[in-house]
PDB file of C-alpha atoms and ligand atoms in Angstrom:
ATOM      1  CA  MET A 254     108.340 103.848 102.686  1.00 73.00           C
ATOM      2  CA  LYS A 255     107.344 103.362  99.055  1.00 85.00           C
ATOM      3  CA  THR A 256     103.675 103.954  98.287  1.00 94.00           C
ATOM      4  CA  LEU A 257     102.107 101.259  96.125  1.00 96.00           C
ATOM      5  CA  LYS A 258      99.445 101.909  93.529  1.00 97.00           C
ATOM      6  CA  ILE A 259      96.552  99.634  92.659  1.00 98.00           C
ATOM      7  CA  ALA A 260      94.408 100.309  89.588  1.00 97.00           C
ATOM      8  CA  ILE A 261      90.709  99.421  89.641  1.00 97.00           C
ATOM      9  CA  GLN A 262      87.838 100.129  87.256  1.00 97.00           C
ATOM     10  CA  LYS A 263      86.474 103.656  87.659  1.00 96.00           C
ATOM     11  CA  SER A 264      82.899 102.701  86.828  1.00 94.00           C
ATOM     12  CA  GLY A 265      81.289  99.617  85.359  1.00 96.00           C
ATOM     13  CA  ARG A 266      80.710  96.018  86.291  1.00 97.00           C
ATOM     14  CA  LEU A 267      83.879  95.512  88.332  1.00 98.00           C
ATOM     15  CA  ASN A 268      83.955  98.817  90.215  1.00 97.00           C
ATOM     16  CA  GLU A 269      81.662  98.074  93.130  1.00 97.00           C
ATOM     17  CA  LYS A 270      83.065  94.604  93.921  1.00 98.00           C
ATOM     18  CA  SER A 271      86.653  95.862  93.619  1.00 98.00           C
ATOM     19  CA  VAL A 272      85.988  98.690  96.083  1.00 97.00           C
ATOM     20  CA  GLU A 273      84.179  96.288  98.434  1.00 96.00           C
ATOM     21  CA  LEU A 274      87.080  93.817  98.353  1.00 97.00           C
ATOM     22  CA  LEU A 275      89.667  96.497  99.157  1.00 97.00           C
ATOM     23  CA  LYS A 276      87.502  97.892 101.977  1.00 97.00           C
ATOM     24  CA  ASN A 277      87.048  94.379 103.380  1.00 96.00           C
ATOM     25  CA  CYS A 278      90.844  94.112 103.379  1.00 97.00           C
ATOM     26  CA  GLY A 279      90.754  96.849 106.017  1.00 96.00           C
ATOM     27  CA  LEU A 280      91.894  99.590 103.644  1.00 97.00           C
ATOM     28  CA  ASN A 281      90.491 102.997 104.464  1.00 97.00           C
ATOM     29  CA  PHE A 282      89.870 105.299 101.496  1.00 96.00           C
ATOM     30  CA  GLU A 283      87.310 107.655 100.042  1.00 92.00           C
ATOM     31  CA  ASN A 284      85.514 106.384  96.967  1.00 84.00           C
ATOM     32  CA  TYR A 285      84.868 109.720  95.249  1.00 74.00           C
ATOM     33  CA  LYS A 286      83.387 109.080  91.818  1.00 71.00           C
ATOM     34  CA  SER A 287      85.036 112.238  90.514  1.00 77.00           C
ATOM     35  CA  SER A 288      88.625 111.583  91.548  1.00 79.00           C
ATOM     36  CA  LEU A 289      91.174 109.577  89.615  1.00 92.00           C
ATOM     37  CA  ILE A 290      93.298 108.741  92.601  1.00 95.00           C
ATOM     38  CA  SER A 291      92.459 108.125  96.229  1.00 96.00           C
ATOM     39  CA  PRO A 292      95.028 107.693  99.005  1.00 96.00           C
ATOM     40  CA  VAL A 293      94.589 104.917 101.576  1.00 97.00           C
ATOM     41  CA  SER A 294      94.937 106.374 105.075  1.00 97.00           C
ATOM     42  CA  ASN A 295      96.081 103.213 106.871  1.00 97.00           C
ATOM     43  CA  PHE A 296      98.347 101.457 104.319  1.00 97.00           C
ATOM     44  CA  PRO A 297     101.036 102.838 101.976  1.00 97.00           C
ATOM     45  CA  LEU A 298      98.749 102.517  98.969  1.00 97.00           C
ATOM     46  CA  GLU A 299      96.952 104.707  96.456  1.00 97.00           C
ATOM     47  CA  ILE A 300      93.929 103.600  94.452  1.00 97.00           C
ATOM     48  CA  LEU A 301      93.844 104.627  90.796  1.00 97.00           C
ATOM     49  CA  PHE A 302      90.427 104.646  89.122  1.00 96.00           C
ATOM     50  CA  LEU A 303      90.779 103.861  85.406  1.00 96.00           C
ATOM     51  CA  ARG A 304      88.991 102.409  82.392  1.00 96.00           C
ATOM     52  CA  ASP A 305      89.392  98.650  82.604  1.00 96.00           C
ATOM     53  CA  ASP A 306      91.050  98.457  79.167  1.00 95.00           C
ATOM     54  CA  ASP A 307      93.977 100.577  80.396  1.00 96.00           C
ATOM     55  CA  ILE A 308      94.662  98.603  83.582  1.00 97.00           C
ATOM     56  CA  PRO A 309      96.814  95.728  82.186  1.00 98.00           C
ATOM     57  CA  GLU A 310      99.214  98.102  80.425  1.00 97.00           C
ATOM     58  CA  TYR A 311      99.483 100.438  83.401  1.00 97.00           C
ATOM     59  CA  VAL A 312     100.504  97.436  85.494  1.00 98.00           C
ATOM     60  CA  GLN A 313     102.873  96.039  82.880  1.00 97.00           C
ATOM     61  CA  ASP A 314     104.580  99.439  82.557  1.00 97.00           C
ATOM     62  CA  GLY A 315     104.849  99.914  86.328  1.00 95.00           C
ATOM     63  CA  ILE A 316     102.596 102.996  86.492  1.00 96.00           C
ATOM     64  CA  ALA A 317     100.488 100.880  88.838  1.00 97.00           C
ATOM     65  CA  ASP A 318     101.985  98.056  90.938  1.00 97.00           C
ATOM     66  CA  MET A 319      98.789  96.027  90.921  1.00 98.00           C
ATOM     67  CA  GLY A 320      95.395  96.010  89.267  1.00 98.00           C
ATOM     68  CA  ILE A 321      91.978  94.374  89.384  1.00 98.00           C
ATOM     69  CA  VAL A 322      90.643  93.488  85.953  1.00 98.00           C
ATOM     70  CA  GLY A 323      88.863  90.737  83.992  1.00 98.00           C
ATOM     71  CA  GLU A 324      91.015  87.949  82.546  1.00 98.00           C
ATOM     72  CA  ASN A 325      89.369  88.681  79.194  1.00 98.00           C
ATOM     73  CA  VAL A 326      90.928  92.160  79.113  1.00 97.00           C
ATOM     74  CA  ILE A 327      94.383  90.857  80.087  1.00 97.00           C
ATOM     75  CA  GLN A 328      94.336  88.247  77.355  1.00 96.00           C
ATOM     76  CA  GLU A 329      93.095  90.714  74.771  1.00 96.00           C
ATOM     77  CA  THR A 330      95.837  93.229  75.522  1.00 93.00           C
ATOM     78  CA  GLU A 331      98.516  90.472  75.563  1.00 90.00           C
ATOM     79  CA  VAL A 332     100.511  92.121  78.340  1.00 96.00           C
ATOM     80  CA  GLN A 333     103.156  90.514  80.543  1.00 96.00           C
ATOM     81  CA  VAL A 334     101.892  90.656  84.135  1.00 97.00           C
ATOM     82  CA  SER A 335     101.786  88.275  87.104  1.00 97.00           C
ATOM     83  CA  TYR A 336      98.466  86.726  88.105  1.00 97.00           C
ATOM     84  CA  LEU A 337      98.377  87.176  91.872  1.00 97.00           C
ATOM     85  CA  GLN A 338      94.898  85.910  92.786  1.00 98.00           C
ATOM     86  CA  LYS A 339      91.585  85.001  91.178  1.00 98.00           C
ATOM     87  CA  LEU A 340      88.850  87.011  92.875  1.00 98.00           C
ATOM     88  CA  GLY A 341      85.630  85.066  92.259  1.00 96.00           C
ATOM     89  CA  PHE A 342      83.554  87.960  90.864  1.00 97.00           C
ATOM     90  CA  GLY A 343      82.945  89.403  87.394  1.00 98.00           C
ATOM     91  CA  ARG A 344      82.412  85.911  86.042  1.00 97.00           C
ATOM     92  CA  CYS A 345      81.489  85.754  82.372  1.00 98.00           C
ATOM     93  CA  SER A 346      82.345  83.881  79.170  1.00 98.00           C
ATOM     94  CA  LEU A 347      83.508  85.095  75.800  1.00 98.00           C
ATOM     95  CA  LYS A 348      81.244  83.267  73.369  1.00 98.00           C
ATOM     96  CA  ILE A 349      80.537  83.138  69.699  1.00 98.00           C
ATOM     97  CA  ALA A 350      76.793  83.549  69.159  1.00 98.00           C
ATOM     98  CA  ILE A 351      74.726  83.128  66.015  1.00 97.00           C
ATOM     99  CA  PRO A 352      71.207  84.155  64.999  1.00 97.00           C
ATOM    100  CA  ASN A 353      68.482  81.747  66.142  1.00 96.00           C
ATOM    101  CA  THR A 354      67.503  81.314  62.519  1.00 96.00           C
ATOM    102  CA  GLU A 355      70.863  79.709  61.603  1.00 94.00           C
ATOM    103  CA  HIS A 356      71.343  75.972  61.930  1.00 91.00           C
ATOM    104  CA  TYR A 357      75.093  75.540  61.983  1.00 92.00           C
ATOM    105  CA  THR A 358      76.169  72.084  63.047  1.00 91.00           C
ATOM    106  CA  SER A 359      79.911  72.434  63.567  1.00 93.00           C
ATOM    107  CA  LEU A 360      82.498  75.144  64.101  1.00 95.00           C
ATOM    108  CA  SER A 361      83.582  74.809  60.483  1.00 96.00           C
ATOM    109  CA  ASP A 362      80.258  76.370  59.497  1.00 96.00           C
ATOM    110  CA  LEU A 363      81.859  79.647  60.561  1.00 97.00           C
ATOM    111  CA  ASN A 364      84.332  79.397  57.663  1.00 97.00           C
ATOM    112  CA  GLY A 365      83.901  82.369  55.344  1.00 97.00           C
ATOM    113  CA  LYS A 366      81.426  84.054  57.701  1.00 97.00           C
ATOM    114  CA  SER A 367      81.898  87.459  59.331  1.00 98.00           C
ATOM    115  CA  ILE A 368      82.041  87.756  63.124  1.00 98.00           C
ATOM    116  CA  ALA A 369      81.659  91.103  64.898  1.00 98.00           C
ATOM    117  CA  THR A 370      83.546  91.533  68.170  1.00 98.00           C
ATOM    118  CA  THR A 371      85.404  93.869  70.497  1.00 97.00           C
ATOM    119  CA  TYR A 372      87.821  90.958  71.196  1.00 98.00           C
ATOM    120  CA  PRO A 373      89.644  90.475  67.859  1.00 98.00           C
ATOM    121  CA  VAL A 374      92.889  89.173  69.393  1.00 98.00           C
ATOM    122  CA  LYS A 375      91.331  86.409  71.458  1.00 98.00           C
ATOM    123  CA  LEU A 376      88.808  85.507  68.759  1.00 98.00           C
ATOM    124  CA  GLY A 377      91.566  85.387  66.109  1.00 98.00           C
ATOM    125  CA  LYS A 378      93.618  82.979  68.216  1.00 98.00           C
ATOM    126  CA  PHE A 379      90.584  80.788  68.863  1.00 98.00           C
ATOM    127  CA  LEU A 380      89.660  80.579  65.187  1.00 98.00           C
ATOM    128  CA  ARG A 381      93.252  79.845  64.119  1.00 98.00           C
ATOM    129  CA  SER A 382      93.586  77.112  66.731  1.00 97.00           C
ATOM    130  CA  HIS A 383      90.510  75.435  65.205  1.00 97.00           C
ATOM    131  CA  GLY A 384      91.635  75.993  61.633  1.00 97.00           C
ATOM    132  CA  ILE A 385      88.664  78.275  60.896  1.00 97.00           C
ATOM    133  CA  GLU A 386      88.915  81.245  58.575  1.00 97.00           C
ATOM    134  CA  SER A 387      86.287  83.867  59.304  1.00 97.00           C
ATOM    135  CA  GLU A 388      86.335  87.565  58.731  1.00 98.00           C
ATOM    136  CA  ILE A 389      86.717  89.340  62.066  1.00 98.00           C
ATOM    137  CA  ARG A 390      84.932  92.694  62.169  1.00 98.00           C
ATOM    138  CA  THR A 391      86.285  94.714  65.068  1.00 98.00           C
ATOM    139  CA  ILE A 392      83.741  97.135  66.445  1.00 96.00           C
ATOM    140  CA  SER A 393      83.791  99.214  69.605  1.00 94.00           C
ATOM    141  CA  GLY A 394      80.472  98.324  71.233  1.00 89.00           C
ATOM    142  CA  SER A 395      76.868  97.068  70.946  1.00 93.00           C
ATOM    143  CA  VAL A 396      78.177  93.962  69.224  1.00 97.00           C
ATOM    144  CA  GLU A 397      74.916  92.090  69.768  1.00 96.00           C
ATOM    145  CA  ILE A 398      72.946  94.237  67.326  1.00 96.00           C
ATOM    146  CA  SER A 399      75.293  93.700  64.380  1.00 97.00           C
ATOM    147  CA  PRO A 400      73.695  90.528  62.923  1.00 96.00           C
ATOM    148  CA  GLY A 401      70.267  92.203  63.041  1.00 95.00           C
ATOM    149  CA  LEU A 402      71.698  95.193  61.168  1.00 95.00           C
ATOM    150  CA  GLY A 403      73.317  92.950  58.569  1.00 95.00           C
ATOM    151  CA  LEU A 404      76.822  93.993  59.678  1.00 95.00           C
ATOM    152  CA  ALA A 405      77.976  90.446  60.517  1.00 97.00           C
ATOM    153  CA  ASP A 406      76.826  86.823  60.384  1.00 97.00           C
ATOM    154  CA  ALA A 407      77.770  86.101  63.989  1.00 98.00           C
ATOM    155  CA  ILE A 408      79.197  87.828  67.047  1.00 98.00           C
ATOM    156  CA  CYS A 409      81.800  87.097  69.695  1.00 98.00           C
ATOM    157  CA  ASP A 410      81.006  88.821  72.966  1.00 98.00           C
ATOM    158  CA  LEU A 411      80.966  88.503  76.749  1.00 97.00           C
ATOM    159  CA  VAL A 412      77.983  86.663  78.150  1.00 97.00           C
ATOM    160  CA  SER A 413      76.948  86.126  81.739  1.00 95.00           C
ATOM    161  CA  THR A 414      73.248  85.219  81.893  1.00 93.00           C
ATOM    162  CA  GLY A 415      72.632  85.142  78.151  1.00 93.00           C
ATOM    163  CA  GLY A 416      69.702  87.602  78.451  1.00 95.00           C
ATOM    164  CA  THR A 417      71.214  90.131  76.040  1.00 94.00           C
ATOM    165  CA  LEU A 418      71.777  87.452  73.399  1.00 96.00           C
ATOM    166  CA  LYS A 419      68.221  86.206  73.762  1.00 96.00           C
ATOM    167  CA  SER A 420      66.657  89.618  73.423  1.00 96.00           C
ATOM    168  CA  ASN A 421      68.614  90.126  70.198  1.00 96.00           C
ATOM    169  CA  GLY A 422      67.524  86.831  68.654  1.00 97.00           C
ATOM    170  CA  LEU A 423      70.919  85.178  69.154  1.00 97.00           C
ATOM    171  CA  ARG A 424      72.039  81.946  70.774  1.00 96.00           C
ATOM    172  CA  PRO A 425      75.430  80.908  72.146  1.00 96.00           C
ATOM    173  CA  TYR A 426      77.320  78.679  69.743  1.00 96.00           C
ATOM    174  CA  ALA A 427      80.927  78.241  70.939  1.00 96.00           C
ATOM    175  CA  ASP A 428      82.885  79.069  74.103  1.00 97.00           C
ATOM    176  CA  VAL A 429      86.063  81.037  73.469  1.00 98.00           C
ATOM    177  CA  MET A 430      87.119  81.600  77.082  1.00 98.00           C
ATOM    178  CA  SER A 431      85.715  81.948  80.572  1.00 98.00           C
ATOM    179  CA  SER A 432      86.783  84.860  82.705  1.00 98.00           C
ATOM    180  CA  GLU A 433      86.621  86.316  86.187  1.00 98.00           C
ATOM    181  CA  ALA A 434      88.188  89.312  87.883  1.00 98.00           C
ATOM    182  CA  VAL A 435      91.801  88.764  88.929  1.00 98.00           C
ATOM    183  CA  LEU A 436      94.381  90.629  90.963  1.00 98.00           C
ATOM    184  CA  ILE A 437      97.429  91.214  88.801  1.00 98.00           C
ATOM    185  CA  GLY A 438     100.832  92.675  89.560  1.00 98.00           C
ATOM    186  CA  ARG A 439     103.932  93.813  87.756  1.00 96.00           C
ATOM    187  CA  LYS A 440     106.117  90.826  86.791  1.00 94.00           C
ATOM    188  CA  GLY A 441     108.084  89.841  89.882  1.00 90.00           C
ATOM    189  CA  SER A 442     106.035  92.053  92.221  1.00 91.00           C
ATOM    190  CA  GLU A 443     104.708  88.970  94.025  1.00 90.00           C
ATOM    191  CA  ASN A 444     107.976  88.808  95.971  1.00 91.00           C
ATOM    192  CA  GLU A 445     107.668  92.304  97.439  1.00 93.00           C
ATOM    193  CA  GLU A 446     106.767  92.397 101.126  1.00 95.00           C
ATOM    194  CA  LEU A 447     103.913  94.930 100.941  1.00 95.00           C
ATOM    195  CA  ILE A 448     102.363  93.173  97.964  1.00 96.00           C
ATOM    196  CA  LYS A 449     102.634  89.824  99.745  1.00 96.00           C
ATOM    197  CA  GLU A 450     100.814  91.350 102.699  1.00 96.00           C
ATOM    198  CA  LEU A 451      98.019  92.636 100.467  1.00 97.00           C
ATOM    199  CA  ILE A 452      97.674  89.261  98.749  1.00 97.00           C
ATOM    200  CA  GLN A 453      97.360  87.611 102.166  1.00 96.00           C
ATOM    201  CA  ARG A 454      94.663  90.068 103.185  1.00 97.00           C
ATOM    202  CA  VAL A 455      92.765  89.424  99.964  1.00 97.00           C
ATOM    203  CA  GLN A 456      93.025  85.662 100.473  1.00 96.00           C
ATOM    204  CA  SER A 457      91.751  85.894 104.048  1.00 96.00           C
ATOM    205  CA  VAL A 458      88.712  87.866 102.872  1.00 96.00           C
ATOM    206  CA  LEU A 459      88.008  85.355 100.074  1.00 96.00           C
ATOM    207  CA  ARG A 460      88.287  82.394 102.465  1.00 92.00           C
ATOM    208  CA  ALA A 461      85.926  84.073 104.904  1.00 93.00           C
ATOM    209  CA  LYS A 462      83.376  84.715 102.177  1.00 91.00           C
ATOM    210  CA  GLU A 463      83.030  81.015 101.439  1.00 89.00           C
ATOM    211  CA  THR A 464      82.701  80.054 105.076  1.00 90.00           C
ATOM    212  CA  LYS A 465      80.182  80.575 107.849  1.00 91.00           C
ATOM    213  CA  TYR A 466      80.405  80.522 111.619  1.00 92.00           C
ATOM    214  CA  VAL A 467      77.755  78.109 112.893  1.00 92.00           C
ATOM    215  CA  VAL A 468      76.497  77.785 116.453  1.00 94.00           C
ATOM    216  CA  LEU A 469      73.897  75.210 117.415  1.00 95.00           C
ATOM    217  CA  ASN A 470      72.548  73.486 120.500  1.00 96.00           C
ATOM    218  CA  ALA A 471      72.844  69.714 120.668  1.00 95.00           C
ATOM    219  CA  PRO A 472      71.778  67.022 123.073  1.00 95.00           C
ATOM    220  CA  LYS A 473      74.994  65.645 124.602  1.00 95.00           C
ATOM    221  CA  ASP A 474      74.036  62.084 123.673  1.00 94.00           C
ATOM    222  CA  ASN A 475      74.023  62.940 119.948  1.00 93.00           C
ATOM    223  CA  LEU A 476      77.160  65.074 120.030  1.00 93.00           C
ATOM    224  CA  GLU A 477      79.265  62.665 118.023  1.00 91.00           C
ATOM    225  CA  ALA A 478      76.691  62.288 115.235  1.00 92.00           C
ATOM    226  CA  ILE A 479      76.335  66.066 115.035  1.00 92.00           C
ATOM    227  CA  THR A 480      80.048  66.902 115.044  1.00 90.00           C
ATOM    228  CA  ASN A 481      80.572  64.283 112.319  1.00 90.00           C
ATOM    229  CA  LEU A 482      78.251  66.361 110.158  1.00 89.00           C
ATOM    230  CA  LEU A 483      80.279  69.522 110.853  1.00 86.00           C
ATOM    231  CA  PRO A 484      83.885  69.249 109.715  1.00 74.00           C
ATOM    232  CA  GLY A 485      85.339  72.520 111.006  1.00 66.00           C
ATOM    233  CA  VAL A 486      88.449  74.512 110.127  1.00 62.00           C
ATOM    234  CA  LYS A 487      89.955  72.437 112.940  1.00 71.00           C
ATOM    235  CA  SER A 488      87.604  70.727 115.373  1.00 80.00           C
ATOM    236  CA  PRO A 489      84.408  72.265 116.731  1.00 88.00           C
ATOM    237  CA  SER A 490      84.300  73.908 120.162  1.00 92.00           C
ATOM    238  CA  VAL A 491      81.825  72.295 122.519  1.00 94.00           C
ATOM    239  CA  VAL A 492      80.502  74.416 125.382  1.00 95.00           C
ATOM    240  CA  PRO A 493      78.234  73.058 128.139  1.00 94.00           C
ATOM    241  CA  LEU A 494      74.835  74.767 128.452  1.00 94.00           C
ATOM    242  CA  ALA A 495      73.070  75.633 131.716  1.00 94.00           C
ATOM    243  CA  GLU A 496      70.474  72.994 130.853  1.00 92.00           C
ATOM    244  CA  GLU A 497      71.697  69.549 131.880  1.00 94.00           C
ATOM    245  CA  GLY A 498      72.446  67.183 128.973  1.00 94.00           C
ATOM    246  CA  TRP A 499      72.834  69.957 126.344  1.00 96.00           C
ATOM    247  CA  VAL A 500      75.865  71.567 124.762  1.00 96.00           C
ATOM    248  CA  ALA A 501      76.486  74.381 122.275  1.00 96.00           C
ATOM    249  CA  VAL A 502      78.639  73.491 119.272  1.00 95.00           C
ATOM    250  CA  HIS A 503      80.617  76.279 117.534  1.00 94.00           C
ATOM    251  CA  THR A 504      82.297  75.646 114.228  1.00 92.00           C
ATOM    252  CA  VAL A 505      83.403  77.181 110.936  1.00 90.00           C
ATOM    253  CA  ILE A 506      82.346  75.382 107.756  1.00 88.00           C
ATOM    254  CA  PRO A 507      82.055  76.004 104.009  1.00 87.00           C
ATOM    255  CA  GLU A 508      78.594  77.427 103.382  1.00 85.00           C
ATOM    256  CA  ARG A 509      77.823  75.037 100.531  1.00 82.00           C
ATOM    257  CA  ASP A 510      78.373  72.000 102.816  1.00 80.00           C
ATOM    258  CA  PHE A 511      76.181  73.524 105.468  1.00 80.00           C
ATOM    259  CA  TRP A 512      72.982  73.863 103.424  1.00 82.00           C
ATOM    260  CA  ASP A 513      73.263  70.224 102.358  1.00 82.00           C
ATOM    261  CA  ARG A 514      73.441  69.123 105.968  1.00 86.00           C
ATOM    262  CA  ILE A 515      70.751  71.150 107.708  1.00 87.00           C
ATOM    263  CA  SER A 516      68.093  68.444 107.591  1.00 89.00           C
ATOM    264  CA  GLN A 517      70.537  65.774 108.816  1.00 91.00           C
ATOM    265  CA  LEU A 518      71.595  68.069 111.667  1.00 92.00           C
ATOM    266  CA  LYS A 519      67.981  68.581 112.694  1.00 93.00           C
ATOM    267  CA  GLN A 520      67.321  64.846 112.532  1.00 93.00           C
ATOM    268  CA  ALA A 521      70.297  64.332 114.815  1.00 92.00           C
ATOM    269  CA  GLY A 522      68.641  66.679 117.341  1.00 94.00           C
ATOM    270  CA  ALA A 523      70.376  69.997 116.609  1.00 95.00           C
ATOM    271  CA  GLN A 524      68.347  73.050 117.649  1.00 95.00           C
ATOM    272  CA  GLY A 525      68.659  76.827 117.596  1.00 94.00           C
ATOM    273  CA  ILE A 526      71.015  76.802 114.610  1.00 94.00           C
ATOM    274  CA  VAL A 527      72.617  80.230 114.100  1.00 94.00           C
ATOM    275  CA  VAL A 528      74.676  80.947 110.966  1.00 91.00           C
ATOM    276  CA  MET A 529      76.925  84.014 111.005  1.00 94.00           C
ATOM    277  CA  PRO A 530      79.114  85.702 108.426  1.00 93.00           C
ATOM    278  CA  ILE A 531      82.869  85.796 109.001  1.00 93.00           C
ATOM    279  CA  GLU A 532      84.941  88.849 108.198  1.00 91.00           C
ATOM    280  CA  LYS A 533      88.401  87.310 107.758  1.00 91.00           C
ATOM    281  CA  ILE A 534      90.114  83.938 108.207  1.00 89.00           C
ATOM    282  CA  ILE A 535      93.832  84.257 108.811  1.00 88.00           C
ATOM    283  CA  LEU A 536      95.641  80.949 108.591  1.00 83.00           C
TER     284      LEU A 536
HETATM  285  P1  LIG B 221      85.200 100.663  80.906  1.00 53.77           P
HETATM  286  O1  LIG B 221      84.422 101.920  80.880  1.00 53.77           O
HETATM  287  O2  LIG B 221      85.994 100.527  82.183  1.00 53.77           O
HETATM  288  O3  LIG B 221      86.013 100.418  79.665  1.00 53.77           O
HETATM  289  P2  LIG B 221      83.577  98.435  79.941  1.00 53.77           P
HETATM  290  O4  LIG B 221      82.295  98.941  79.407  1.00 53.77           O
HETATM  291  O5  LIG B 221      84.653  98.018  79.016  1.00 53.77           O
HETATM  292  O6  LIG B 221      84.106  99.498  81.024  1.00 53.77           O
HETATM  293  P3  LIG B 221      82.130  96.606  81.709  1.00 53.77           P
HETATM  294  O7  LIG B 221      80.929  96.342  80.874  1.00 53.77           O
HETATM  295  O8  LIG B 221      81.976  97.426  82.936  1.00 53.77           O
HETATM  296  O9  LIG B 221      83.359  97.161  80.836  1.00 53.77           O
HETATM  297  O10 LIG B 221      82.746  95.198  82.095  1.00 53.77           O
HETATM  298  C1  LIG B 221      83.924  95.088  82.828  1.00 53.77           C
HETATM  299  C2  LIG B 221      84.292  93.627  82.951  1.00 53.77           C
HETATM  300  O11 LIG B 221      83.264  92.920  83.647  1.00 53.77           O
HETATM  301  C3  LIG B 221      84.457  92.856  81.663  1.00 53.77           C
HETATM  302  O12 LIG B 221      85.700  93.083  81.036  1.00 53.77           O
HETATM  303  C4  LIG B 221      84.316  91.431  82.147  1.00 53.77           C
HETATM  304  O13 LIG B 221      85.542  90.964  82.683  1.00 53.77           O
HETATM  305  C5  LIG B 221      83.305  91.543  83.288  1.00 53.77           C
HETATM  306  N1  LIG B 221      81.929  91.055  82.966  1.00 53.77           N
HETATM  307  C6  LIG B 221      81.192  90.220  83.723  1.00 53.77           C
HETATM  308  N2  LIG B 221      80.014  89.947  83.168  1.00 53.77           N
HETATM  309  C7  LIG B 221      79.952  90.614  82.029  1.00 53.77           C
HETATM  310  C8  LIG B 221      78.969  90.735  80.991  1.00 53.77           C
HETATM  311  N3  LIG B 221      77.808  90.114  81.031  1.00 53.77           N
HETATM  312  N4  LIG B 221      79.248  91.558  79.953  1.00 53.77           N
HETATM  313  C9  LIG B 221      80.404  92.236  79.920  1.00 53.77           C
HETATM  314  N5  LIG B 221      81.372  92.130  80.862  1.00 53.77           N
HETATM  315  C10 LIG B 221      81.166  91.327  81.900  1.00 53.77           C
HETATM  316 ZN1  LIG B 222      86.451  98.670  78.795  1.00 53.77          ZN
END
């Protein structure tokens, strides 16, 4: 059987979550920091550990069948790959930021200004689409210090909390794109059986992450009010308790709905509420 290859970041912001996702998919492999390639013992797959910038091209050229990388990197390298699944981590935005001391009022204030970035392709497209002509200064790192050093008037860089901008006397000015980690594959690879199976495993892990298994005790008389507050994957299971007039309700619900409903559940008489993580949900 053919052995697939998946490329993930060797070290950096996406490494840990990528490894965790693959392990949660039931894939068994050693995560040696020193190795470039790690075989999976229970699936025909090898993990390649690479710099994130190289991943889109490796996938496009078929050196790897799949990859996990930020959308920002894919768009910057302009490769032809298939988006297989958004992964919900590595969220950030590519933003133009300006010094706090500047009082620009519209995007056109960037005309004639210099902008330092490691994302010249994406920034260039953004500026052209808004009819702005700025000078793009492509640099390889530490973009946020360039206005302070007098190297550029503004920057275009990835931002998640905004802390780095703040500590460099900058403020966000315009959003160029938002990004998260995605699973990509060679064009057309989404129709291959083994890749389909991996996508399904990834999806079942993602679904499980957003959902919790909830067990609570309810007085039988209030059962309807309580189950109305708990829309399950299907319908909740109701199990009689040894104590007369009480039942246990088991259900699976999105975590965000649950926290909103706790006080209503308690008011309706729910007791002993237990919330448990779910490993996988296979539909
Ligand atoms: P490599 O050594 O693999 O080239 P890198 O230094 O280019 O690593 P990291 O800083 O580890 O990259 O970021 C990897 C990805 O994490 C980014 O491309 C982006 O998709 C995502 N990310 C999430 N939040 C941030 C952030 N605040 N700053 C930078 N990247 C972020
Ligand atoms: Zn990189």
